[in-house]
PDB file of C-alpha atoms in Angstrom:
ATOM      1  CA  MET A   1      15.790 147.674  93.381  1.00  0.00           C
ATOM      2  CA  SER A   2      15.625 148.568  89.695  1.00  0.00           C
ATOM      3  CA  VAL A   3      17.103 152.007  90.406  1.00  0.00           C
ATOM      4  CA  PHE A   4      20.434 150.290  91.152  1.00  0.00           C
ATOM      5  CA  ASP A   5      20.457 148.843  87.638  1.00  0.00           C
ATOM      6  CA  GLY A   6      21.411 152.356  86.623  1.00  0.00           C
ATOM      7  CA  LEU A   7      24.652 152.057  88.605  1.00  0.00           C
ATOM      8  CA  LYS A   8      25.796 148.758  87.127  1.00  0.00           C
ATOM      9  CA  PHE A   9      28.307 148.981  84.292  1.00  0.00           C
ATOM     10  CA  ARG A  10      27.314 147.298  81.023  1.00  0.00           C
ATOM     11  CA  ARG A  11      30.253 146.215  78.847  1.00  0.00           C
ATOM     12  CA  VAL A  12      29.047 147.321  75.413  1.00  0.00           C
ATOM     13  CA  TYR A  13      31.124 148.742  72.575  1.00  0.00           C
ATOM     14  CA  SER A  14      29.806 152.225  71.853  1.00  0.00           C
ATOM     15  CA  PRO A  15      31.136 155.769  71.316  1.00  0.00           C
ATOM     16  CA  ILE A  16      29.959 156.739  74.816  1.00  0.00           C
ATOM     17  CA  HIS A  17      31.701 153.784  76.484  1.00  0.00           C
ATOM     18  CA  ASN A  18      34.968 154.739  74.756  1.00  0.00           C
ATOM     19  CA  LEU A  19      34.990 158.283  76.122  1.00  0.00           C
ATOM     20  CA  ASP A  20      37.453 159.255  78.841  1.00  0.00           C
ATOM     21  CA  PRO A  21      35.806 158.841  82.287  1.00  0.00           C
ATOM     22  CA  ARG A  22      37.196 162.188  83.419  1.00  0.00           C
ATOM     23  CA  ILE A  23      35.504 164.017  80.551  1.00  0.00           C
ATOM     24  CA  LYS A  24      32.230 162.192  81.136  1.00  0.00           C
ATOM     25  CA  PHE A  25      32.358 163.105  84.826  1.00  0.00           C
ATOM     26  CA  VAL A  26      32.971 166.776  83.976  1.00  0.00           C
ATOM     27  CA  TYR A  27      29.974 166.647  81.621  1.00  0.00           C
ATOM     28  CA  VAL A  28      27.773 165.083  84.316  1.00  0.00           C
ATOM     29  CA  CYS A  29      28.868 167.745  86.825  1.00  0.00           C
ATOM     30  CA  ALA A  30      28.039 170.444  84.262  1.00  0.00           C
ATOM     31  CA  ILE A  31      24.545 168.998  83.778  1.00  0.00           C
ATOM     32  CA  PHE A  32      24.187 168.855  87.580  1.00  0.00           C
ATOM     33  CA  ALA A  33      25.186 172.530  87.889  1.00  0.00           C
ATOM     34  CA  VAL A  34      22.843 173.660  85.120  1.00  0.00           C
ATOM     35  CA  ALA A  35      19.956 171.698  86.648  1.00  0.00           C
ATOM     36  CA  ILE A  36      20.572 173.458  89.969  1.00  0.00           C
ATOM     37  CA  ILE A  37      20.814 176.897  88.321  1.00  0.00           C
ATOM     38  CA  PHE A  38      17.415 176.654  86.647  1.00  0.00           C
ATOM     39  CA  GLY A  39      14.157 176.158  88.472  1.00  0.00           C
ATOM     40  CA  GLU A  40      11.930 176.727  85.451  1.00  0.00           C
ATOM     41  CA  LEU A  41      10.291 173.864  83.611  1.00  0.00           C
ATOM     42  CA  LEU A  42      11.354 174.640  80.013  1.00  0.00           C
ATOM     43  CA  PRO A  43      15.180 174.502  80.492  1.00  0.00           C
ATOM     44  CA  LEU A  44      14.830 171.378  82.637  1.00  0.00           C
ATOM     45  CA  MET A  45      12.821 169.720  79.857  1.00  0.00           C
ATOM     46  CA  ILE A  46      15.618 170.585  77.423  1.00  0.00           C
ATOM     47  CA  LEU A  47      18.203 169.085  79.809  1.00  0.00           C
ATOM     48  CA  PHE A  48      16.146 165.913  80.086  1.00  0.00           C
ATOM     49  CA  PHE A  49      15.843 165.408  76.325  1.00  0.00           C
ATOM     50  CA  MET A  50      19.523 166.251  75.814  1.00  0.00           C
ATOM     51  CA  GLN A  51      20.492 162.981  77.553  1.00  0.00           C
ATOM     52  CA  ILE A  52      18.402 160.787  75.228  1.00  0.00           C
ATOM     53  CA  PRO A  53      20.994 160.732  72.380  1.00  0.00           C
ATOM     54  CA  PHE A  54      23.671 159.603  74.875  1.00  0.00           C
ATOM     55  CA  VAL A  55      21.424 156.743  76.020  1.00  0.00           C
ATOM     56  CA  LEU A  56      20.723 155.650  72.448  1.00  0.00           C
ATOM     57  CA  LEU A  57      24.374 155.878  71.371  1.00  0.00           C
ATOM     58  CA  ALA A  58      25.462 153.894  74.436  1.00  0.00           C
ATOM     59  CA  GLY A  59      22.927 151.118  73.797  1.00  0.00           C
ATOM     60  CA  VAL A  60      21.759 151.031  77.430  1.00  0.00           C
ATOM     61  CA  LYS A  61      18.134 152.048  76.872  1.00  0.00           C
ATOM     62  CA  ARG A  62      16.669 149.091  78.776  1.00  0.00           C
ATOM     63  CA  GLN A  63      18.844 149.588  81.878  1.00  0.00           C
ATOM     64  CA  TRP A  64      18.258 153.344  81.747  1.00  0.00           C
ATOM     65  CA  LEU A  65      14.494 152.826  81.697  1.00  0.00           C
ATOM     66  CA  ARG A  66      14.780 150.536  84.718  1.00  0.00           C
ATOM     67  CA  SER A  67      16.655 153.200  86.660  1.00  0.00           C
ATOM     68  CA  MET A  68      13.978 155.729  85.718  1.00  0.00           C
ATOM     69  CA  ARG A  69      11.253 153.368  86.970  1.00  0.00           C
ATOM     70  CA  GLY A  70      13.205 152.807  90.166  1.00  0.00           C
ATOM     71  CA  ALA A  71      13.394 156.568  90.752  1.00  0.00           C
ATOM     72  CA  ALA A  72       9.652 157.007  90.153  1.00  0.00           C
ATOM     73  CA  PHE A  73       8.758 156.547  93.844  1.00  0.00           C
ATOM     74  CA  LEU A  74      11.073 159.331  95.042  1.00  0.00           C
ATOM     75  CA  ALA A  75       9.990 161.483  92.097  1.00  0.00           C
ATOM     76  CA  THR A  76       6.357 161.076  93.163  1.00  0.00           C
ATOM     77  CA  ILE A  77       7.181 162.133  96.725  1.00  0.00           C
ATOM     78  CA  ILE A  78       9.069 165.199  95.443  1.00  0.00           C
ATOM     79  CA  PHE A  79       6.152 166.147  93.181  1.00  0.00           C
ATOM     80  CA  LEU A  80       3.503 165.824  95.891  1.00  0.00           C
ATOM     81  CA  THR A  81       5.592 167.661  98.495  1.00  0.00           C
ATOM     82  CA  ASN A  82       6.350 170.626  96.220  1.00  0.00           C
ATOM     83  CA  PHE A  83       2.790 170.820  94.881  1.00  0.00           C
ATOM     84  CA  ILE A  84       1.152 170.728  98.328  1.00  0.00           C
ATOM     85  CA  PHE A  85       3.469 173.307  99.923  1.00  0.00           C
ATOM     86  CA  ALA A  86       3.334 175.625  96.905  1.00  0.00           C
ATOM     87  CA  PHE A  87      -0.467 175.481  96.870  1.00  0.00           C
ATOM     88  CA  ILE A  88      -0.667 176.031 100.638  1.00  0.00           C
ATOM     89  CA  GLY A  89       1.725 178.967 100.232  1.00  0.00           C
ATOM     90  CA  GLY A  90      -0.863 180.813  98.167  1.00  0.00           C
ATOM     91  CA  ARG A  91       0.248 180.084  94.614  1.00  0.00           C
ATOM     92  CA  ALA A  92      -2.259 179.479  91.845  1.00  0.00           C
ATOM     93  CA  MET A  93      -3.071 175.924  90.832  1.00  0.00           C
ATOM     94  CA  ALA A  94      -1.286 176.153  87.456  1.00  0.00           C
ATOM     95  CA  GLU A  95       1.817 177.773  88.982  1.00  0.00           C
ATOM     96  CA  SER A  96       1.961 175.229  91.799  1.00  0.00           C
ATOM     97  CA  LEU A  97       1.625 172.360  89.343  1.00  0.00           C
ATOM     98  CA  GLU A  98       4.364 173.691  87.059  1.00  0.00           C
ATOM     99  CA  ASN A  99       6.716 174.304  89.994  1.00  0.00           C
ATOM    100  CA  ALA A 100       6.152 170.762  91.297  1.00  0.00           C
ATOM    101  CA  VAL A 101       6.783 169.262  87.838  1.00  0.00           C
ATOM    102  CA  ALA A 102       9.963 171.348  87.477  1.00  0.00           C
ATOM    103  CA  MET A 103      11.383 170.198  90.814  1.00  0.00           C
ATOM    104  CA  THR A 104      10.543 166.592  89.962  1.00  0.00           C
ATOM    105  CA  LEU A 105      12.143 166.920  86.545  1.00  0.00           C
ATOM    106  CA  ARG A 106      15.273 168.366  88.140  1.00  0.00           C
ATOM    107  CA  PHE A 107      15.608 165.223  90.259  1.00  0.00           C
ATOM    108  CA  ILE A 108      14.991 163.008  87.210  1.00  0.00           C
ATOM    109  CA  VAL A 109      17.672 164.853  85.209  1.00  0.00           C
ATOM    110  CA  LEU A 110      20.210 164.255  87.982  1.00  0.00           C
ATOM    111  CA  VAL A 111      19.350 160.557  88.193  1.00  0.00           C
ATOM    112  CA  GLU A 112      19.366 160.280  84.408  1.00  0.00           C
ATOM    113  CA  SER A 113      22.796 161.836  83.897  1.00  0.00           C
ATOM    114  CA  PHE A 114      24.527 159.858  86.657  1.00  0.00           C
ATOM    115  CA  SER A 115      22.802 156.686  85.466  1.00  0.00           C
ATOM    116  CA  VAL A 116      24.277 157.125  81.978  1.00  0.00           C
ATOM    117  CA  PHE A 117      27.696 157.824  83.519  1.00  0.00           C
ATOM    118  CA  PHE A 118      27.799 154.676  85.654  1.00  0.00           C
ATOM    119  CA  LEU A 119      26.233 152.496  82.938  1.00  0.00           C
ATOM    120  CA  THR A 120      28.964 153.469  80.465  1.00  0.00           C
ATOM    121  CA  THR A 121      31.995 153.762  82.760  1.00  0.00           C
ATOM    122  CA  SER A 122      33.941 150.733  83.914  1.00  0.00           C
ATOM    123  CA  PRO A 123      34.906 150.790  87.630  1.00  0.00           C
ATOM    124  CA  ASP A 124      38.458 149.924  86.552  1.00  0.00           C
ATOM    125  CA  HIS A 125      38.633 152.938  84.232  1.00  0.00           C
ATOM    126  CA  LEU A 126      36.970 155.094  86.868  1.00  0.00           C
ATOM    127  CA  GLY A 127      39.602 154.132  89.443  1.00  0.00           C
ATOM    128  CA  LEU A 128      42.343 154.710  86.878  1.00  0.00           C
ATOM    129  CA  ALA A 129      40.926 158.158  86.094  1.00  0.00           C
ATOM    130  CA  LEU A 130      40.926 159.047  89.788  1.00  0.00           C
ATOM    131  CA  GLU A 131      44.528 157.850  90.126  1.00  0.00           C
ATOM    132  CA  GLN A 132      45.655 159.921  87.143  1.00  0.00           C
ATOM    133  CA  THR A 133      44.132 163.007  88.754  1.00  0.00           C
ATOM    134  CA  HIS A 134      46.558 162.361  91.688  1.00  0.00           C
ATOM    135  CA  ILE A 135      43.927 161.280  94.193  1.00  0.00           C
ATOM    136  CA  PRO A 136      45.459 158.878  96.785  1.00  0.00           C
ATOM    137  CA  TYR A 137      45.023 155.268  95.761  1.00  0.00           C
ATOM    138  CA  GLU A 138      43.343 154.339  99.058  1.00  0.00           C
ATOM    139  CA  PHE A 139      40.456 156.715  98.305  1.00  0.00           C
ATOM    140  CA  CYS A 140      40.279 155.503  94.686  1.00  0.00           C
ATOM    141  CA  PHE A 141      40.094 151.894  95.813  1.00  0.00           C
ATOM    142  CA  ALA A 142      37.413 152.621  98.414  1.00  0.00           C
ATOM    143  CA  PHE A 143      35.277 154.534  95.902  1.00  0.00           C
ATOM    144  CA  THR A 144      35.518 151.963  93.097  1.00  0.00           C
ATOM    145  CA  THR A 145      34.844 149.134  95.567  1.00  0.00           C
ATOM    146  CA  ALA A 146      31.675 150.906  96.737  1.00  0.00           C
ATOM    147  CA  VAL A 147      30.572 151.385  93.115  1.00  0.00           C
ATOM    148  CA  ARG A 148      31.101 147.679  92.445  1.00  0.00           C
ATOM    149  CA  PHE A 149      29.274 146.507  95.573  1.00  0.00           C
ATOM    150  CA  VAL A 150      26.154 148.666  95.370  1.00  0.00           C
ATOM    151  CA  PRO A 151      24.592 146.701  92.451  1.00  0.00           C
ATOM    152  CA  VAL A 152      25.772 143.408  93.966  1.00  0.00           C
ATOM    153  CA  LEU A 153      24.116 144.184  97.296  1.00  0.00           C
ATOM    154  CA  ALA A 154      20.978 145.346  95.477  1.00  0.00           C
ATOM    155  CA  GLU A 155      20.736 142.012  93.664  1.00  0.00           C
ATOM    156  CA  GLU A 156      21.331 140.139  96.893  1.00  0.00           C
ATOM    157  CA  ALA A 157      18.645 142.180  98.644  1.00  0.00           C
ATOM    158  CA  GLN A 158      16.199 141.283  95.868  1.00  0.00           C
ATOM    159  CA  THR A 159      17.118 137.597  96.246  1.00  0.00           C
ATOM    160  CA  ILE A 160      16.535 137.762 100.015  1.00  0.00           C
ATOM    161  CA  MET A 161      13.183 139.500  99.480  1.00  0.00           C
ATOM    162  CA  ASP A 162      12.065 136.802  97.044  1.00  0.00           C
ATOM    163  CA  ALA A 163      13.140 134.079  99.473  1.00  0.00           C
ATOM    164  CA  GLN A 164      11.305 135.701 102.393  1.00  0.00           C
ATOM    165  CA  LYS A 165       8.168 136.198 100.296  1.00  0.00           C
ATOM    166  CA  ALA A 166       8.294 132.498  99.397  1.00  0.00           C
ATOM    167  CA  ARG A 167       8.295 131.793 103.155  1.00  0.00           C
ATOM    168  CA  GLY A 168       5.119 133.843 103.656  1.00  0.00           C
ATOM    169  CA  LEU A 169       6.506 137.311 104.497  1.00  0.00           C
ATOM    170  CA  GLU A 170       4.096 140.030 103.306  1.00  0.00           C
ATOM    171  CA  LEU A 171       6.078 143.218 102.821  1.00  0.00           C
ATOM    172  CA  GLU A 172       3.215 145.385 101.567  1.00  0.00           C
ATOM    173  CA  ARG A 173       0.647 144.577 104.274  1.00  0.00           C
ATOM    174  CA  GLY A 174      -0.139 146.842 107.227  1.00  0.00           C
ATOM    175  CA  ASN A 175       0.370 150.503 108.029  1.00  0.00           C
ATOM    176  CA  PHE A 176       3.585 152.465 107.486  1.00  0.00           C
ATOM    177  CA  LEU A 177       5.307 151.339 110.707  1.00  0.00           C
ATOM    178  CA  LYS A 178       4.236 147.750 110.103  1.00  0.00           C
ATOM    179  CA  ARG A 179       5.784 147.806 106.642  1.00  0.00           C
ATOM    180  CA  ILE A 180       9.051 149.144 108.090  1.00  0.00           C
ATOM    181  CA  ARG A 181       9.114 146.269 110.615  1.00  0.00           C
ATOM    182  CA  ASN A 182       8.443 143.831 107.777  1.00  0.00           C
ATOM    183  CA  TYR A 183      11.779 144.765 106.240  1.00  0.00           C
ATOM    184  CA  ILE A 184      13.772 143.682 109.325  1.00  0.00           C
ATOM    185  CA  PRO A 185      14.002 140.049 108.054  1.00  0.00           C
ATOM    186  CA  ILE A 186      15.467 141.547 104.863  1.00  0.00           C
ATOM    187  CA  LEU A 187      17.971 143.883 106.479  1.00  0.00           C
ATOM    188  CA  ILE A 188      19.517 141.435 108.964  1.00  0.00           C
ATOM    189  CA  PRO A 189      20.600 138.804 106.354  1.00  0.00           C
ATOM    190  CA  LEU A 190      21.728 141.617 104.058  1.00  0.00           C
ATOM    191  CA  ILE A 191      23.928 143.188 106.766  1.00  0.00           C
ATOM    192  CA  VAL A 192      25.386 139.798 107.658  1.00  0.00           C
ATOM    193  CA  SER A 193      26.136 139.124 104.003  1.00  0.00           C
ATOM    194  CA  ALA A 194      27.770 142.560 103.582  1.00  0.00           C
ATOM    195  CA  ILE A 195      29.994 141.960 106.636  1.00  0.00           C
ATOM    196  CA  ARG A 196      30.955 138.530 105.290  1.00  0.00           C
ATOM    197  CA  ARG A 197      31.851 140.034 101.914  1.00  0.00           C
ATOM    198  CA  SER A 198      33.955 142.750 103.543  1.00  0.00           C
ATOM    199  CA  LEU A 199      35.901 140.159 105.557  1.00  0.00           C
ATOM    200  CA  GLU A 200      36.519 138.086 102.432  1.00  0.00           C
ATOM    201  CA  LEU A 201      37.692 141.199 100.608  1.00  0.00           C
ATOM    202  CA  ALA A 202      40.046 142.124 103.464  1.00  0.00           C
ATOM    203  CA  GLU A 203      41.561 138.622 103.461  1.00  0.00           C
ATOM    204  CA  ALA A 204      42.012 138.747  99.679  1.00  0.00           C
ATOM    205  CA  MET A 205      43.738 142.127  99.957  1.00  0.00           C
ATOM    206  CA  GLU A 206      46.096 140.884 102.683  1.00  0.00           C
ATOM    207  CA  SER A 207      46.974 137.750 100.698  1.00  0.00           C
ATOM    208  CA  ARG A 208      47.981 139.988  97.765  1.00  0.00           C
ATOM    209  CA  ALA A 209      50.080 142.309  99.982  1.00  0.00           C
ATOM    210  CA  TRP A 210      47.853 145.290  99.358  1.00  0.00           C
ATOM    211  CA  GLY A 211      49.659 148.538 100.207  1.00  0.00           C
ATOM    212  CA  ALA A 212      53.154 146.997 100.301  1.00  0.00           C
ATOM    213  CA  THR A 213      54.242 149.017  97.248  1.00  0.00           C
ATOM    214  CA  LYS A 214      53.830 152.755  97.559  1.00  0.00           C
ATOM    215  CA  LYS A 215      54.459 153.576  93.916  1.00  0.00           C
ATOM    216  CA  ARG A 216      51.956 151.678  91.812  1.00  0.00           C
ATOM    217  CA  THR A 217      52.062 151.110  88.071  1.00  0.00           C
ATOM    218  CA  ASN A 218      49.170 150.448  85.700  1.00  0.00           C
ATOM    219  CA  LEU A 219      48.915 148.362  82.582  1.00  0.00           C
ATOM    220  CA  TYR A 220      46.830 151.004  80.797  1.00  0.00           C
ATOM    221  CA  MET A 221      46.948 154.797  80.690  1.00  0.00           C
ATOM    222  CA  LEU A 222      43.946 156.916  79.803  1.00  0.00           C
ATOM    223  CA  LYS A 223      44.413 159.196  76.810  1.00  0.00           C
ATOM    224  CA  MET A 224      42.084 161.754  75.307  1.00  0.00           C
ATOM    225  CA  HIS A 225      40.783 161.251  71.775  1.00  0.00           C
ATOM    226  CA  ARG A 226      38.710 163.238  69.289  1.00  0.00           C
ATOM    227  CA  GLY A 227      35.413 162.191  70.900  1.00  0.00           C
ATOM    228  CA  ASP A 228      36.610 163.519  74.265  1.00  0.00           C
ATOM    229  CA  LEU A 229      37.454 166.892  72.715  1.00  0.00           C
ATOM    230  CA  ILE A 230      33.987 167.039  71.134  1.00  0.00           C
ATOM    231  CA  LEU A 231      32.357 166.323  74.510  1.00  0.00           C
ATOM    232  CA  ILE A 232      34.498 169.046  76.132  1.00  0.00           C
ATOM    233  CA  LEU A 233      33.276 171.557  73.542  1.00  0.00           C
ATOM    234  CA  ILE A 234      29.671 170.443  74.094  1.00  0.00           C
ATOM    235  CA  THR A 235      30.087 170.829  77.868  1.00  0.00           C
ATOM    236  CA  ILE A 236      31.586 174.313  77.528  1.00  0.00           C
ATOM    237  CA  GLY A 237      28.793 175.282  75.144  1.00  0.00           C
ATOM    238  CA  ILE A 238      26.107 174.064  77.548  1.00  0.00           C
ATOM    239  CA  LEU A 239      27.633 175.938  80.493  1.00  0.00           C
ATOM    240  CA  ALA A 240      28.164 179.156  78.532  1.00  0.00           C
ATOM    241  CA  THR A 241      24.629 179.084  77.122  1.00  0.00           C
ATOM    242  CA  ALA A 242      23.117 178.346  80.544  1.00  0.00           C
ATOM    243  CA  ILE A 243      25.028 181.182  82.230  1.00  0.00           C
ATOM    244  CA  TYR A 244      24.094 183.646  79.466  1.00  0.00           C
ATOM    245  CA  ILE A 245      20.405 182.706  79.632  1.00  0.00           C
ATOM    246  CA  ARG A 246      20.381 182.884  83.414  1.00  0.00           C
ATOM    247  CA  LEU A 247      21.987 186.344  83.504  1.00  0.00           C
ATOM    248  CA  TYR A 248      20.501 188.135  80.510  1.00  0.00           C
ATOM    249  CA  LEU A 249      17.253 186.449  79.484  1.00  0.00           C
ATOM    250  CA  THR A 250      13.900 185.954  81.156  1.00  0.00           C
ATOM    251  CA  ILE A 251      12.540 182.430  80.934  1.00  0.00           C
ATOM    252  CA  PRO A 252       8.750 182.376  80.550  1.00  0.00           C
ATOM    253  CA  SER A 253       6.729 179.836  82.458  1.00  0.00           C
ATOM    254  CA  LEU A 254       4.860 177.160  80.557  1.00  0.00           C
ATOM    255  CA  HIS A 255       1.402 178.276  81.676  1.00  0.00           C
ATOM    256  CA  GLU A 256       2.190 181.837  80.512  1.00  0.00           C
ATOM    257  CA  LEU A 257       3.146 180.558  77.046  1.00  0.00           C
ATOM    258  CA  LEU A 258       0.014 178.419  76.863  1.00  0.00           C
ATOM    259  CA  GLY A 259      -2.033 181.415  77.958  1.00  0.00           C
ATOM    260  CA  ARG A 260      -0.637 183.529  75.093  1.00  0.00           C
ATOM    261  CA  TRP A 261      -1.301 180.860  72.487  1.00  0.00           C
ATOM    262  CA  PHE A 262      -4.733 179.763  73.697  1.00  0.00           C
TER     263      PHE A 262
END
């Protein structure tokens, strides 16, 4: 469940936390687009290392590392799948290996960028940003509620797993189907707990007359500052550079570069 630690907001004072959520989301979408554009290893490595300064400035290195460890299982599956099918398809060993690493790194870049976004963006500010972009409040409320509940349910699932293990449940024993059946005692209490939480939330909303006022007001309004303008310029620069490289330059593969040098 450590991958969900990358979706849980950490209230820390940092330059990244103080950025406008809308600008951070545009930056994350730009990184997502660039990662999809490139399938070569070298630009994906650059994208990966570009996020490190954001992690250090935000002071969320420990939580970010946990999300990376949580994504390691899916990353391993992506690597093995791409390597096996590329090798079966007739590619050379070095080319198949580099392609598999590139596809895995693409997934890691996506997880990394969204992890930094959710770690440094308050659900309240995220909902406010969605409202100020004229998205209906019902959709904003549903989205921010889901963002809040995902880490909570992940923690509760971990608590249930620990309790069931203390009662003698062995989750890692048996074949693949047996392991899936072992998780049924985890899923049933978790679903019951989620339903109970949703009912409590619905009652709390009704007691506060949710939806009675069509025109809502907010205590705070998001405003752009100098740091937001800097991030906009960085985002535009990344997109422009990526588009230029994709259209006019040829990106060499890593094994070709190594072959020239050695």
